[in-house]
Coordinates of C-alpha atoms in Angstrom, one line a residue:
K1 CA -17.4 176.6 46.8
S2 CA -17.6 173.9 44.1
K3 CA -17.9 170.5 44.9
A4 CA -14.7 169.6 44.5
A5 CA -14.0 171.8 47.6
R6 CA -16.5 170.3 49.8
A7 CA -15.6 167.1 49.2
E8 CA -11.8 167.9 50.1
R9 CA -12.6 170.2 52.8
G10 CA -16.1 169.7 53.6
I11 CA -15.7 165.9 54.1
R12 CA -12.7 164.2 54.0
L13 CA -13.1 160.9 53.8
C14 CA -10.4 158.8 56.0
G15 CA -7.7 156.4 54.0
K16 CA -8.6 153.7 56.0
T17 CA -12.8 153.7 55.4
A18 CA -12.0 155.0 51.7
V19 CA -10.0 151.3 51.3
G20 CA -13.0 149.0 53.5
E21 CA -10.5 148.6 56.6
V22 CA -11.3 149.5 60.3
C23 CA -9.9 152.9 61.5
P24 CA -7.3 152.0 64.6
L25 CA -8.2 155.9 66.0
G26 CA -12.0 155.5 65.8
D27 CA -13.5 158.6 67.1
K28 CA -10.0 160.0 67.7
C29 CA -9.5 160.0 63.9
T30 CA -9.7 163.6 62.4
Y31 CA -11.2 162.4 59.1
S32 CA -14.7 161.3 58.5
H33 CA -15.8 157.4 58.5
D34 CA -19.3 158.8 56.9
V35 CA -18.8 156.8 53.4
A36 CA -22.7 157.7 52.4
G37 CA -22.0 161.7 53.2
Y38 CA -18.8 161.7 51.1
L39 CA -20.2 159.5 48.3
A40 CA -23.2 162.2 48.3
E41 CA -21.2 165.0 48.0
K42 CA -18.4 163.7 45.7
E43 CA -18.1 164.5 41.9
P44 CA -18.6 162.0 39.3
D45 CA -16.0 160.2 37.9
L46 CA -13.5 161.4 35.4
G47 CA -12.9 158.3 33.4
P48 CA -13.9 154.5 32.6
S49 CA -10.3 153.2 33.9
C50 CA -8.0 153.6 37.0
V51 CA -3.9 153.5 36.2
N52 CA -3.4 152.0 39.8
I53 CA -5.8 149.2 38.5
D54 CA -4.4 148.8 35.5
V55 CA -0.4 149.1 36.3
Y56 CA -1.0 147.5 39.5
G57 CA -4.0 145.8 40.6
K58 CA -5.3 147.4 42.9
C59 CA -6.3 151.3 43.9
R60 CA -4.9 152.4 47.4
Y61 CA -7.0 155.5 47.7
G62 CA -10.4 153.2 47.4
L63 CA -13.5 155.4 47.2
R64 CA -11.4 158.7 47.1
C65 CA -10.3 157.2 43.7
R66 CA -11.8 160.0 40.9
Y67 CA -11.7 156.7 38.9
A68 CA -13.4 154.5 41.6
G69 CA -16.0 153.3 39.4
A70 CA -13.4 151.6 37.5
H71 CA -12.5 149.2 40.2
P72 CA -13.1 145.7 40.1
A73 CA -15.6 144.2 43.1
A74 CA -14.3 143.5 46.2
G75 CA -12.6 140.5 46.3
D76 CA -11.8 140.4 42.4
E77 CA -8.5 142.7 42.8
K78 CA -5.6 141.0 41.4
A79 CA -2.9 140.5 43.8
E80 CA -0.3 143.1 44.0
S81 CA 3.5 141.9 43.0
A82 CA 5.5 142.2 45.8
S83 CA 8.5 142.9 43.1
Q84 CA 6.3 146.0 41.5
F85 CA 6.8 149.1 43.2
Y86 CA 6.4 152.3 41.6
A87 CA 9.6 154.4 42.6
H88 CA 13.1 154.1 44.5
N89 CA 14.2 156.7 47.2
D90 CA 11.1 156.4 49.4
V91 CA 12.5 157.0 52.7
G92 CA 9.5 156.6 54.7
K93 CA 8.0 158.4 57.4
D94 CA 9.9 156.9 60.3
M95 CA 13.5 158.2 58.4
Q96 CA 11.9 161.9 58.0
I97 CA 10.5 161.9 62.1
R98 CA 14.1 160.6 63.0
L99 CA 15.5 163.6 61.1
R100 CA 13.1 166.3 62.4
K101 CA 14.5 165.0 66.2
K102 CA 18.1 164.5 65.5
Q103 CA 18.5 161.4 65.7
I104 CA 20.8 160.6 63.1
R105 CA 24.4 160.5 63.1
F106 CA 26.3 161.6 60.2
P107 CA 30.3 159.8 60.9
R108 CA 31.7 160.6 57.5
S109 CA 31.0 163.8 58.3
D110 CA 32.0 164.0 61.2
E111 CA 35.1 162.4 60.3
F112 CA 35.7 164.8 57.5
E113 CA 35.5 167.6 59.9
A114 CA 37.8 166.1 62.5
I115 CA 40.7 165.7 59.3
W116 CA 40.0 168.9 58.0
E117 CA 40.7 170.5 61.2
K118 CA 43.9 168.8 62.4
E119 CA 45.4 168.7 59.1
A120 CA 44.4 172.4 58.9
K121 CA 46.4 172.8 62.3
E122 CA 49.2 171.0 61.2
G123 CA 49.9 173.2 57.9
I124 CA 49.1 169.3 56.1
C125 CA 45.6 170.1 54.6
D126 CA 45.3 173.1 52.0
T127 CA 42.1 174.8 53.3
V128 CA 41.1 174.8 49.4
K129 CA 41.6 171.5 48.5
G130 CA 41.0 169.8 51.8
P131 CA 42.0 166.4 53.9
S132 CA 44.9 164.6 51.9
D133 CA 44.2 162.2 49.6
E134 CA 45.6 159.1 51.9
A135 CA 42.7 160.3 54.4
R136 CA 40.2 160.9 51.8
E137 CA 40.7 157.5 50.2
K138 CA 40.6 155.0 53.5
R139 CA 37.1 153.6 52.5
Q140 CA 36.2 151.7 49.2
R141 CA 34.1 153.8 46.7
T142 CA 32.0 150.5 45.2
R143 CA 29.9 153.1 43.4
R144 CA 32.8 155.5 42.2
G145 CA 33.3 156.2 38.9
Q146 CA 31.6 153.4 36.5
I147 CA 29.9 155.8 34.7
D148 CA 30.9 157.4 31.3
Y149 CA 29.2 160.5 31.2
R150 CA 30.6 161.8 27.9
G151 CA 28.4 161.5 24.6
K152 CA 25.4 160.3 26.7
T153 CA 22.3 163.3 26.7
Y154 CA 21.4 164.8 30.0
L155 CA 18.3 166.1 30.6
A156 CA 19.0 169.4 32.9
P157 CA 17.5 169.2 36.5
L158 CA 14.3 171.6 36.4
T159 CA 12.7 172.9 39.3
T160 CA 9.0 172.4 39.4
V161 CA 8.5 171.0 35.5
G162 CA 11.5 168.6 35.8
N163 CA 9.4 166.6 38.0
L164 CA 9.2 162.4 37.9
P165 CA 6.3 162.0 35.5
F166 CA 8.3 164.3 33.0
R167 CA 11.4 162.6 33.4
R168 CA 9.3 159.4 32.6
I169 CA 8.1 160.9 29.3
C170 CA 12.1 162.1 28.2
K171 CA 13.3 158.9 29.0
G172 CA 10.4 157.6 26.5
Y173 CA 12.1 159.5 23.7
G174 CA 15.5 158.2 24.6
V175 CA 17.3 160.3 27.2
D176 CA 20.5 158.9 28.7
I177 CA 20.9 160.6 32.1
T178 CA 17.9 162.2 34.1
C179 CA 18.6 164.3 37.8
S180 CA 16.2 165.0 40.5
E181 CA 14.6 168.5 40.9
M182 CA 16.9 170.8 43.2
A183 CA 16.3 169.6 46.8
I184 CA 17.1 172.3 49.2
A185 CA 20.3 170.0 51.7
G186 CA 19.0 172.0 54.8
N187 CA 15.1 171.2 54.1
L188 CA 16.2 167.2 53.7
L189 CA 18.4 167.4 56.9
Q190 CA 14.7 168.7 58.6
G191 CA 13.1 165.8 57.5
Q192 CA 10.5 167.8 55.5
Q193 CA 8.0 165.6 53.4
S194 CA 7.9 167.8 50.3
E195 CA 11.6 168.0 50.2
W196 CA 12.2 164.1 50.1
A197 CA 9.6 163.9 47.2
L198 CA 12.0 165.2 45.2
V199 CA 14.3 162.5 45.3
K200 CA 12.5 159.4 44.0
R201 CA 13.3 157.5 41.1
H202 CA 11.4 155.6 38.6
K203 CA 12.7 152.3 37.6
S204 CA 13.1 153.1 33.9
E205 CA 15.9 156.1 35.4
A206 CA 19.2 154.1 34.6
I207 CA 21.4 156.8 35.0
F208 CA 19.9 159.0 37.9
G209 CA 21.5 161.7 40.3
V210 CA 20.3 163.8 42.9
Q211 CA 20.9 167.7 43.0
L212 CA 21.5 169.4 46.3
A213 CA 21.8 173.4 46.8
G214 CA 23.2 175.0 50.2
N215 CA 25.1 177.6 51.2
S216 CA 27.2 175.4 54.2
A217 CA 29.9 172.4 53.5
S218 CA 28.4 170.9 56.4
V219 CA 25.2 170.8 55.7
L220 CA 25.6 169.6 52.1
G221 CA 28.2 167.0 53.3
K222 CA 25.6 165.4 55.9
A223 CA 22.8 165.7 53.1
A224 CA 25.2 163.7 50.6
E225 CA 26.3 161.5 53.0
L226 CA 22.3 160.4 53.8
I227 CA 21.5 159.9 50.3
S228 CA 24.1 158.4 49.3
S229 CA 23.5 155.7 52.0
E230 CA 19.5 155.3 51.7
C231 CA 18.6 156.3 48.3
E232 CA 19.6 154.3 44.8
V233 CA 21.5 157.2 43.1
D234 CA 24.2 157.2 40.7
F235 CA 25.7 160.7 41.3
I236 CA 25.2 163.8 43.5
D237 CA 25.2 167.0 41.9
L238 CA 25.8 170.2 43.5
N239 CA 24.2 173.4 42.2
M240 CA 25.7 176.1 41.5
G241 CA 23.8 177.4 38.7
C242 CA 20.5 178.5 40.1
P243 CA 19.9 182.1 39.4
I244 CA 16.8 182.9 41.4
D245 CA 16.6 185.1 44.3
M246 CA 15.2 182.7 46.8
V247 CA 18.5 180.4 46.5
A248 CA 20.9 182.5 45.6
N249 CA 19.9 185.7 48.1
N250 CA 20.7 183.0 50.6
G251 CA 24.1 182.3 49.4
G252 CA 23.7 179.3 47.3
G253 CA 23.2 178.7 43.4
S254 CA 25.1 180.7 41.0
A255 CA 25.9 183.3 44.4
L256 CA 28.9 180.5 45.0
L257 CA 30.8 181.4 42.0
S258 CA 32.3 184.0 43.6
Q259 CA 33.7 182.0 46.5
P260 CA 35.6 179.3 45.4
R261 CA 37.5 178.8 48.4
K262 CA 34.1 178.0 50.1
I263 CA 33.2 175.7 46.8
G264 CA 36.4 173.9 47.1
R265 CA 35.2 172.8 50.8
M266 CA 31.9 171.9 49.4
V267 CA 32.9 169.8 46.8
R268 CA 35.7 167.7 48.6
T269 CA 33.4 167.3 51.8
M270 CA 30.8 165.6 49.0
H271 CA 33.6 163.8 47.7
Y272 CA 34.2 162.2 51.0
V273 CA 31.5 161.6 52.5
A274 CA 29.6 159.8 49.4
D275 CA 30.2 156.8 48.1
C276 CA 28.7 157.9 44.4
D277 CA 29.9 160.3 42.0
I278 CA 29.8 163.9 42.7
T279 CA 29.3 166.3 39.7
V280 CA 28.9 170.2 39.8
K281 CA 26.8 172.5 37.7
I282 CA 27.7 175.8 37.3
R283 CA 27.6 179.0 35.1
T284 CA 29.8 181.1 33.4
G285 CA 30.3 183.5 36.5
V286 CA 28.0 185.9 38.5
L287 CA 27.9 189.2 36.0
K288 CA 28.1 188.9 32.4
N289 CA 31.0 190.4 31.8
E290 CA 33.4 188.6 34.9
N291 CA 33.7 185.3 33.9
V292 CA 35.3 182.7 36.4
A293 CA 34.1 179.5 35.3
H294 CA 37.8 178.3 33.3
K295 CA 39.2 179.2 36.7
L296 CA 37.2 177.1 38.4
V297 CA 37.4 173.8 35.9
P298 CA 40.6 172.7 36.7
Q299 CA 40.0 173.2 40.3
F300 CA 37.0 170.7 40.3
E301 CA 39.6 167.9 39.1
D302 CA 41.3 168.1 42.0
W303 CA 38.6 168.7 44.5
G304 CA 37.1 164.8 42.8
A305 CA 34.2 166.3 40.8
A306 CA 33.4 163.5 37.9
L307 CA 31.3 165.6 35.4
V308 CA 31.6 169.9 35.2
T309 CA 28.1 170.8 33.5
L310 CA 28.5 174.7 32.4
H311 CA 25.3 176.5 31.6
G312 CA 26.9 179.5 29.2
R313 CA 24.9 182.3 30.7
S314 CA 26.1 184.0 34.2
R315 CA 23.9 184.6 36.9
Q316 CA 23.0 188.0 36.2
Q317 CA 21.6 186.9 32.1
R318 CA 19.5 184.3 33.9
Y319 CA 18.1 183.4 30.8
T320 CA 18.8 186.3 28.3
K321 CA 20.7 187.1 25.7
Q322 CA 22.3 183.8 23.8
A323 CA 24.5 181.0 25.2
N324 CA 27.9 182.0 25.1
W325 CA 29.3 178.6 23.2
P326 CA 32.6 179.8 22.4
Y327 CA 33.4 180.3 26.3
I328 CA 31.7 176.9 27.1
G329 CA 34.3 175.4 23.9
E330 CA 37.2 177.5 26.4
C331 CA 36.1 175.9 29.3
K332 CA 36.4 172.2 28.0
Q333 CA 39.9 173.1 26.9
A334 CA 40.9 174.0 30.4
A335 CA 39.5 170.4 31.7
S336 CA 42.2 167.7 31.2
R337 CA 40.5 165.0 33.3
V338 CA 36.6 165.4 33.4
P339 CA 34.3 165.7 31.2
L340 CA 32.9 169.0 31.0
F341 CA 28.9 169.2 29.5
G342 CA 27.4 172.6 27.9
G343 CA 24.4 173.9 27.9
G344 CA 22.1 176.7 26.9
D345 CA 19.7 177.1 24.4
V346 CA 19.5 173.3 22.8
M347 CA 16.7 172.4 21.2
S348 CA 17.4 170.5 17.9
W349 CA 19.5 167.6 17.0
E350 CA 21.8 170.4 14.0
E351 CA 22.7 172.6 17.4
Y352 CA 23.3 169.1 19.3
W353 CA 25.7 167.7 17.0
D354 CA 27.1 171.0 15.7
H355 CA 28.4 171.7 19.2
L356 CA 29.9 168.6 20.1
E357 CA 31.3 167.5 16.8
T358 CA 31.5 170.0 14.1
E359 CA 32.9 172.3 17.0
K360 CA 33.9 170.1 19.5
Q361 CA 32.6 172.4 22.1
S362 CA 31.9 170.2 24.8
D363 CA 32.0 166.2 25.9
G364 CA 28.3 166.6 26.3
I365 CA 25.1 168.7 26.5
M366 CA 22.3 169.0 29.2
I367 CA 19.3 170.2 27.6
G368 CA 16.8 171.8 29.9
R369 CA 13.7 174.2 28.4
G370 CA 14.6 172.7 24.7
A371 CA 13.4 169.3 26.3
L372 CA 10.5 171.0 27.6
V373 CA 9.5 172.5 24.7
K374 CA 10.1 169.4 23.3
P375 CA 10.6 166.3 24.8
W376 CA 11.0 164.5 21.4
V377 CA 14.6 166.5 20.9
F378 CA 16.2 163.0 22.5
K379 CA 14.6 161.2 19.7
E380 CA 15.3 163.3 16.9
I381 CA 19.3 163.8 18.3
E382 CA 19.8 160.3 18.4
E383 CA 18.2 159.6 14.8
R384 CA 20.1 162.8 13.6
R385 CA 16.4 163.9 12.3
V386 CA 13.6 166.5 12.5
W387 CA 10.1 164.6 13.7
D388 CA 7.2 166.5 12.3
I389 CA 4.9 165.1 15.4
S390 CA 1.5 166.0 14.5
A391 CA -1.0 167.8 17.4
T392 CA -2.6 164.5 18.1
E393 CA 0.5 162.7 18.9
R394 CA 1.2 165.4 21.0
L395 CA -1.8 165.6 23.2
D396 CA -1.4 161.6 23.3
M397 CA 2.0 162.7 25.0
M398 CA 0.1 164.9 27.2
K399 CA -2.3 162.1 28.1
E400 CA 0.5 159.6 28.9
F401 CA 2.1 162.3 31.5
A402 CA -1.3 162.5 33.1
A403 CA -1.0 159.0 33.5
F404 CA 2.1 159.2 35.1
G405 CA 1.4 161.9 37.4
L406 CA -2.1 160.2 38.7
E407 CA 0.3 157.1 39.2
H408 CA 3.3 159.6 41.0
W409 CA 0.3 161.8 42.5
G410 CA -2.8 159.9 43.5
T411 CA -6.0 159.2 41.9
D412 CA -7.7 161.0 44.1
S413 CA -9.0 164.8 44.0
Q414 CA -5.5 166.0 45.6
G415 CA -3.4 163.9 43.1
V416 CA -6.1 165.5 40.0
S417 CA -5.4 168.9 41.0
N418 CA -1.7 168.0 41.5
T419 CA -1.4 166.4 38.2
R420 CA -3.1 169.3 36.4
R421 CA -1.6 172.1 37.9
Y422 CA 2.0 170.5 36.6
L423 CA 0.6 169.6 33.5
L424 CA -0.5 173.2 33.0
E425 CA 3.1 174.5 34.4
W426 CA 4.5 172.2 31.4
Q427 CA 2.2 173.5 28.8
S428 CA 3.6 177.1 29.5
F429 CA 6.8 175.5 27.4
L430 CA 5.1 173.4 25.3
H431 CA 3.1 176.0 23.4
R432 CA 6.6 177.6 22.2
Y433 CA 7.0 174.6 20.0
I434 CA 6.0 175.7 16.2
P435 CA 5.4 172.4 14.0
A436 CA 8.4 171.8 12.0
G437 CA 5.9 171.3 9.0
I438 CA 4.6 175.3 8.8
L439 CA 8.3 176.5 9.4
E440 CA 9.9 178.7 6.9
V441 CA 13.4 177.8 8.1
L442 CA 14.5 175.0 10.0
P443 CA 15.4 174.7 13.2
Q444 CA 13.5 176.8 15.2
R445 CA 15.5 178.5 17.4
M446 CA 15.0 178.8 21.5
N447 CA 15.8 182.9 21.3
D448 CA 13.3 183.4 18.6
R449 CA 9.8 184.6 19.7
P450 CA 7.7 182.3 18.3
P451 CA 5.1 184.4 15.5
A452 CA 1.3 183.7 16.0
F453 CA 0.0 181.1 13.2
V454 CA -2.4 179.1 12.4
G455 CA -2.3 175.4 12.3
R456 CA -2.6 172.9 10.2
N457 CA -6.1 171.9 12.5
D458 CA -7.8 173.2 15.1
L459 CA -6.2 171.0 18.1
E460 CA -2.4 172.6 16.5
T461 CA -4.0 175.9 16.6
L462 CA -5.1 175.8 20.0
M463 CA -1.8 174.0 21.4
A464 CA 0.0 177.3 20.5
S465 CA -2.1 180.1 22.7
S466 CA -0.2 181.5 24.9
L467 CA -3.1 181.9 26.9
A468 CA -3.8 180.3 29.9
R469 CA -7.4 179.5 29.8
D470 CA -6.3 177.6 26.5
W471 CA -4.2 175.6 28.4
I472 CA -6.7 174.8 30.7
K473 CA -9.5 173.9 27.9
I474 CA -6.6 171.1 26.9
S475 CA -6.1 170.2 30.8
E476 CA -9.7 169.5 30.1
M477 CA -9.8 167.1 27.8
I478 CA -7.8 164.9 29.3
L479 CA -8.6 165.1 33.4
G480 CA -12.1 166.3 33.0
P481 CA -13.6 169.5 33.9
T482 CA -12.2 171.9 35.9
P483 CA -13.7 173.6 39.3
D484 CA -15.9 176.5 38.6
D485 CA -13.4 178.6 40.9
F486 CA -9.9 177.0 39.0
T487 CA -7.8 179.6 38.1
F488 CA -3.9 179.1 36.9
V489 CA -1.0 181.4 36.6
P490 CA 2.5 179.7 35.8
K491 CA 5.1 179.9 37.8
H492 CA 8.4 179.9 35.3
K493 CA 8.6 182.7 32.9
S494 CA 12.3 181.5 31.6
N495 CA 12.7 182.7 28.2
S496 CA 15.3 184.2 25.8
Y497 CA 13.2 186.8 24.3
E498 CA 14.0 190.8 24.8
D499 CA 11.0 192.9 24.7

């Protein structure tokens, strides 16, 4: 095993000991208190500065930090400001434990279920629409209906790669709306720490939502009620667009599009229990030649959705073929009150404004893969110009992502490993960018397979490589050398190319 593996799996230093505190568990602690032994196994520092010291004046990892040499001597740390915090929506371990023990109550969800059943029996409640408006509007919604979504740029919720550090990068380029990675509602209610980590919100995210996926109106309602009461969110988005088998085969994501009655109950439930906006993300349908979105859009208005986002492909198509923007335009005409955003294949300012202003096909556009390939697309959209970004500027952008990642995932060995892995996942999209200065025809299109090319310098050529070993080289420029046994296989392969 490598030294890093021995330090992580062999001698795992106690967190209290690492920061010079006495461990309250003593000999019962499952971690080591052998500082000398740990330091003998620990690999050299990765850099001359620690992001936690730079931002907060203190580092919570102490000796475990891979940048510990940059820490000030004991007693010289800056006082950590009480007003300084990293992210909202950290519900804490106590809440997660209470969820696992089923000690949390959901009064609004219970109220909705009681009203639904009573009105259904009396014939008052339409089993698609849900409880009557009078019952639903008994409570005042202080955070509902305050956002004008029209015309705002929107970074799509992206599993794995749409993490908080990446969203911060996009905020730096001017995106207006951001959303968490897809969180499974049932996992949140089970108190899974990894799932709750997905809903964290950085203070720079001015308009932020949490996206939920599930196959049960009751479960989605309870998750929405909990997030609405415990987290700082502007909206909760219901995922009905995810095409991956893990979600759809369990009845969630895009599989819901064939069950309008079930969708109706889900949206109505979430609308009733939450104090914030409820939005929905859908596809054209399940099968490529059987569009259903135009039938659903008017019903979403009745069910209480504040925004509908339509990806211009079916579940069957996933990310192949071109997005059907003319059909998105048809669906916009079907929406009389709720704004409709389109999505699919947009990665240039020309395409963005063509869909929005020339063709008038949507009220806004959600950008996903285009932002992964070139996050600065939001800056181009705002300024209505192409940015011929240099390879050095792109490397600086990746360095900034790494700094955000170390702040988010940690500066210990595990945090560095996570930061590297997510950087590499992002590079599996970044390498598809063709520099504007060497393109014969602008703009670059999402569906066009990037040809092999030689860049204007060695770094630009390296960044265009489709080989994971070259992405690892770039990560080593930023995060230092990898362990000898390190390998990487990208998790995502969502392109539009036809073989």
